[in-house]
Tab-separated table of C-alpha atoms in Angstrom:
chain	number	residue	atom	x	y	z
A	134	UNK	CA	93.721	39.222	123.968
A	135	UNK	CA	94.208	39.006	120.091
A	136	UNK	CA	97.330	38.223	118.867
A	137	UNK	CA	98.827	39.109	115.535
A	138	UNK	CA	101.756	36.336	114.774
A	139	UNK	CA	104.400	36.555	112.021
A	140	UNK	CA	107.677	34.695	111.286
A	141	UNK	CA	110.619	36.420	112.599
A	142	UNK	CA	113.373	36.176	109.816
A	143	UNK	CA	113.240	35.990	105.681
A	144	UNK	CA	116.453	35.421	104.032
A	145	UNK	CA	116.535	36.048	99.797
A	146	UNK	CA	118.667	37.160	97.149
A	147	UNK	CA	119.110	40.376	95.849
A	148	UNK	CA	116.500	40.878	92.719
A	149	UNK	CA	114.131	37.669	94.012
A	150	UNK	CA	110.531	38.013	95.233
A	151	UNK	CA	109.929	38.615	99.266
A	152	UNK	CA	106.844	37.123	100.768
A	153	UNK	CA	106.369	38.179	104.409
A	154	UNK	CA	103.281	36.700	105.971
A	155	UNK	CA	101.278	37.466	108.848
A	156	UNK	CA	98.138	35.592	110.805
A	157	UNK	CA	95.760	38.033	113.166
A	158	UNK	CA	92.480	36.953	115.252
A	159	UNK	CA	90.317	39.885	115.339
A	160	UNK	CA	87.865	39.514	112.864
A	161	UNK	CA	86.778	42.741	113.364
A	162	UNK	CA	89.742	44.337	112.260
A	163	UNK	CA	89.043	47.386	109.908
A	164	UNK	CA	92.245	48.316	108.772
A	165	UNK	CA	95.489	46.030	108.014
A	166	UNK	CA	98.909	47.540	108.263
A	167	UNK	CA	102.322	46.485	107.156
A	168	UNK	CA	105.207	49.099	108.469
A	169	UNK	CA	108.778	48.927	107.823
A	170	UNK	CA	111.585	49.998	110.201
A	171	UNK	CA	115.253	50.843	109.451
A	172	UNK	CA	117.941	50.321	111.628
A	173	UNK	CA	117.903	53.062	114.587
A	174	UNK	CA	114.487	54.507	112.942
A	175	UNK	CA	111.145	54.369	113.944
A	176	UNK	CA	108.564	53.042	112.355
A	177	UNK	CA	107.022	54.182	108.834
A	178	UNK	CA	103.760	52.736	107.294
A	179	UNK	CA	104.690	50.976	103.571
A	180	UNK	CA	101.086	50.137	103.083
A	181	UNK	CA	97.519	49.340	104.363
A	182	UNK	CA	94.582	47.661	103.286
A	183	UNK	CA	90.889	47.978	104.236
A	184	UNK	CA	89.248	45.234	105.403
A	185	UNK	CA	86.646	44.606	102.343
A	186	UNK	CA	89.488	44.466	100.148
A	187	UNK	CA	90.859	41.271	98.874
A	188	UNK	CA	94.036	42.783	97.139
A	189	UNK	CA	96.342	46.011	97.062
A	190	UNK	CA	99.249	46.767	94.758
A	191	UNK	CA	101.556	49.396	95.094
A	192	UNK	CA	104.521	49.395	92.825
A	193	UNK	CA	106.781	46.670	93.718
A	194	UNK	CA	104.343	46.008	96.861
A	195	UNK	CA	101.633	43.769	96.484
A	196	UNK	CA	99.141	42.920	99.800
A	197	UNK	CA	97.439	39.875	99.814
A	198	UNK	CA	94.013	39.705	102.225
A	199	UNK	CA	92.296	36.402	103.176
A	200	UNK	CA	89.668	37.292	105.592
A	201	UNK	CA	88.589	33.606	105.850
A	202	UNK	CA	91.905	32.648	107.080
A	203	UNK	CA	92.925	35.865	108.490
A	204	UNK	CA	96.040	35.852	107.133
A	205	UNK	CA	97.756	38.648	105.580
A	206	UNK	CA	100.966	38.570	103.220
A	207	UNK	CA	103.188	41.270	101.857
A	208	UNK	CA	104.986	40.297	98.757
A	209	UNK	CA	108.388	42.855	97.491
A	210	UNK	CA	109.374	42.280	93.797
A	211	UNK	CA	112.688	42.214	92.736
A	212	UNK	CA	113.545	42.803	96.401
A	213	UNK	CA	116.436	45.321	96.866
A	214	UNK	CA	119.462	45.624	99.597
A	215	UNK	CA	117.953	49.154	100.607
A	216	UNK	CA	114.661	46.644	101.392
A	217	UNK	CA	116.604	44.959	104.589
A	218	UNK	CA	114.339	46.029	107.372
A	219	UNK	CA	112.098	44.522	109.614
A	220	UNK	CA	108.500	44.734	108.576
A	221	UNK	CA	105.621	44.718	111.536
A	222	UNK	CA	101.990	43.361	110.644
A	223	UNK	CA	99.550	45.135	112.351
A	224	UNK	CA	95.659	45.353	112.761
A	225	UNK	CA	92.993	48.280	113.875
A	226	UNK	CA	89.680	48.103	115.291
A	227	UNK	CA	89.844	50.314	118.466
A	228	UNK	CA	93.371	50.622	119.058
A	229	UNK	CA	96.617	48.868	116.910
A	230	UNK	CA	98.242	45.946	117.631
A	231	UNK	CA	101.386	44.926	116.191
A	232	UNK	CA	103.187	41.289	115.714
A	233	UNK	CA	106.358	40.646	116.252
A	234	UNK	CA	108.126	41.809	113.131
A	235	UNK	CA	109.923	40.254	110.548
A	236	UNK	CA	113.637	40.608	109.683
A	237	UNK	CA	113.971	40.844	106.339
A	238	UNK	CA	117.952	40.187	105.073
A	239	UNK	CA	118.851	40.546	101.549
A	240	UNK	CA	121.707	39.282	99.640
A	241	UNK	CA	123.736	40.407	97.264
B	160	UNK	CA	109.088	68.221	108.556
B	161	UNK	CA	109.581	67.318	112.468
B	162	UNK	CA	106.542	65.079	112.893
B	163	UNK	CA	106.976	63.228	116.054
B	164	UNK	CA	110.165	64.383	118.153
B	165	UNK	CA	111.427	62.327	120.905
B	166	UNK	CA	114.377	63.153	123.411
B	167	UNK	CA	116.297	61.718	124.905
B	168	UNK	CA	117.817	59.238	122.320
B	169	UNK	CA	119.858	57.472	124.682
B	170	UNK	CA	119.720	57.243	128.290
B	171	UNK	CA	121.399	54.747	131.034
B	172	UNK	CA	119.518	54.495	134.795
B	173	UNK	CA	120.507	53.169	137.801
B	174	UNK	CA	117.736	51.062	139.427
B	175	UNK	CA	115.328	53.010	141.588
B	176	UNK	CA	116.280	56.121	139.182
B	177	UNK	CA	113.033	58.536	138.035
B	178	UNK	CA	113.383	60.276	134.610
B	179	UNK	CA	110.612	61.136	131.964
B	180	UNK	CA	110.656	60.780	128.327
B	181	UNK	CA	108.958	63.847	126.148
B	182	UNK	CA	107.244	63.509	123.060
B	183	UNK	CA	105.501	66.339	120.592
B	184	UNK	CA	104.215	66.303	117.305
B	185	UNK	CA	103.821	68.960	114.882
B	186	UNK	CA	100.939	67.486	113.052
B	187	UNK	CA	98.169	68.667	114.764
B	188	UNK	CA	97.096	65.257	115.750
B	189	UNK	CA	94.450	64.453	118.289
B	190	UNK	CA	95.987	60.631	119.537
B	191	UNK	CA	99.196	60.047	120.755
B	192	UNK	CA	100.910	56.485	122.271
B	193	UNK	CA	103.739	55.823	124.196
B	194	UNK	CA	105.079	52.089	122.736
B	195	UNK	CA	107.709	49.472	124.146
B	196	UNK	CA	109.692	47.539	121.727
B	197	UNK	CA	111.490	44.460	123.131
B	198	UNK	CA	113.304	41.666	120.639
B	199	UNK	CA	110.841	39.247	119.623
B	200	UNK	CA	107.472	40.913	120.976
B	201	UNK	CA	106.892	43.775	118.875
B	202	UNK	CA	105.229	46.534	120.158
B	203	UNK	CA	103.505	47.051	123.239
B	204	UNK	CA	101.209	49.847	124.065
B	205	UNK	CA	101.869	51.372	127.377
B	206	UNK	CA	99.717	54.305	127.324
B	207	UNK	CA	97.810	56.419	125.054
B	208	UNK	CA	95.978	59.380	125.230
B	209	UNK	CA	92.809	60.109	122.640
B	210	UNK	CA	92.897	63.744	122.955
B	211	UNK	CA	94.078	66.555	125.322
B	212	UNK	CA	93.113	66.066	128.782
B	213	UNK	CA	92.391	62.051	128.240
B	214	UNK	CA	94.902	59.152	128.975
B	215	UNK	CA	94.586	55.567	128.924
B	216	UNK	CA	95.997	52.477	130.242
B	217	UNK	CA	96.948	50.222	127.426
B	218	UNK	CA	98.655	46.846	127.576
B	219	UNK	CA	101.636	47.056	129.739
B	220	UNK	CA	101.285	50.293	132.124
B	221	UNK	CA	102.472	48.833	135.388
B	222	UNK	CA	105.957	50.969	136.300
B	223	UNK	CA	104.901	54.198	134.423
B	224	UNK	CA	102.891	57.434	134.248
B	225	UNK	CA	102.183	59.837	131.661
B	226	UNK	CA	100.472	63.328	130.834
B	227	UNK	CA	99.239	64.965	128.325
B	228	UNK	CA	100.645	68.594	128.537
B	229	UNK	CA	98.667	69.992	125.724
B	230	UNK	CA	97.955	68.535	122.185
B	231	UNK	CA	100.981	68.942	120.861
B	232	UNK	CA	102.689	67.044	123.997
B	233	UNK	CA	102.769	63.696	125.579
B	234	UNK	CA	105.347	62.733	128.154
B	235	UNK	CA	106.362	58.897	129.809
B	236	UNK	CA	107.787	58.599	133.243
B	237	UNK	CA	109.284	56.142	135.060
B	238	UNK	CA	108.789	57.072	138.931
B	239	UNK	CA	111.280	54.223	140.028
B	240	UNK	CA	113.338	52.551	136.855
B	241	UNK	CA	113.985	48.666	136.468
B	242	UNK	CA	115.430	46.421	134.952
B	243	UNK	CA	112.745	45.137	133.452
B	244	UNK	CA	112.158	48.296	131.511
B	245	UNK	CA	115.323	48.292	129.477
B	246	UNK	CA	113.789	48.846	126.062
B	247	UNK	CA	113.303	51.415	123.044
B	248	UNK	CA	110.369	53.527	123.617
B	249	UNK	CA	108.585	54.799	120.947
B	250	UNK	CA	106.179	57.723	120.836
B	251	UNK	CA	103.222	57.904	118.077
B	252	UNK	CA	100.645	59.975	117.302
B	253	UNK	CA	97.374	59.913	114.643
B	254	UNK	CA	94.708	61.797	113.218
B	255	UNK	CA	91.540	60.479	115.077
B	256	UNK	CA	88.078	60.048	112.408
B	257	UNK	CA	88.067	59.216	109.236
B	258	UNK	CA	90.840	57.848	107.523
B	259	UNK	CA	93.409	54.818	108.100
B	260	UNK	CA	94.031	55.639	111.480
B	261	UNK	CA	97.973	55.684	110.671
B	262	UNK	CA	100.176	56.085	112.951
B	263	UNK	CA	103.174	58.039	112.869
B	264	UNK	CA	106.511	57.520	114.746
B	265	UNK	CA	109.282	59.320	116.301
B	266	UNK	CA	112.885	57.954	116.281
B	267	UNK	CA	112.977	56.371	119.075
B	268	UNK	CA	114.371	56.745	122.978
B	269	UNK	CA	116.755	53.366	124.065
B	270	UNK	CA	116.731	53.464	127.774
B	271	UNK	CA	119.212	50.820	129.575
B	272	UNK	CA	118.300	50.590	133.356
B	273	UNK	CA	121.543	48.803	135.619
């Protein structure tokens, strides 16, 4: 089956930069996801990129696409305490498949 | 806004125990998903159902059965609990078509089978 791998934990400091990064095999992948859960909470999609795109931006989001590589990064500026969450990669052709989800801790 | 409402939150089994999980959304979507979340695997697709009337197998179905009630509806049972199905279920649903193909959650249901 395809897999979509990701690190499981990201420790930084309260006002540094986040970069969560993700790997997926399905080439044919039309849609890239990133969602964030809270603890006790489902999930809830932060942001999603097409496929033909290279780059996204979203306030202090920024989504990074190498289709080459297939590898997929999410990058927080100025990353906050209310942004401790784990955050799931995720990719869409006929049906979604997530990765493992990474638990992102930050410091004060 | 509901969106996707799941019930029970919490529930505790005894092995060999039957109960069903029920899921509705108020979104007028035409997919819905019944997902397993374990520590360190992500999400796993049980089942999923494409529209009212359809269900599908997806990764991990083995110990489970679901139905569609109407389109609003989607409901997981376990005929005959184990252990090995001590998890938090999660119940999605998306618009099918055009668009991103989001999906959106409900809170959760943490099940502990004994």
């Amino acid at each position: 089956g395809e897999d979509v791998e990701q690190s499981l934990f990201l420790s930084v400091r309260e006002g540094d930069s986040s970069v969560i990064n993700c790997t997926y095999t399905d080439s044919s992948s039309t849609y890239l996801y990133w969602y964030k859960q809270e603890p006790g909470a489902g999930l809830q999609l932060l942001t999603y990129i097409f496929s033909n795109m290279d780059m996204k931006q979203d306030q202090r989001l920024t989504v990074l696409l190498n289709k080459k590589d297939k590898h997929l990064s999410l990058r927080i500026a100025d990353t906050q305490t209310g942004d401790s969450a784990i955050y799931f990669c995720a990719e869409k052709e006929s049906d979604m498949r997530f990765g493992a989800g990474t638990r992102l801790t930050v410091k004060p | 806004n509901a969106g996707v409402t799941q019930t029970p939150k919490f529930q505790v089994l005894k092995t060999g125990q039957s109960m069903t999980l029920q899921c509705a959304q108020d979104m007028n979507h035409n997919s819905m998903y019944w997902y397993r979340q374990d520590p360190g695997m992500g999400l796993r697709l049980i089942y999923y159902s494409a529209s009212e009337g359809t269900t599908d197998k997806g990764e991990v179905p083995n110990g489970y059965n679901v139905s569609r009630l109407n389109k609003r509806e989607f409901s997981l049972r376990l005929e005959s609990a184990a252990p090995s199905q001590t998890s938090v279920y999660f119940c999605a649903s998306s618009r099918t078509g055009e668009g991103s193909g989001e999906l959106f959650f409900g809170e959760g249901s943490r099940l502990t089978v004994l």
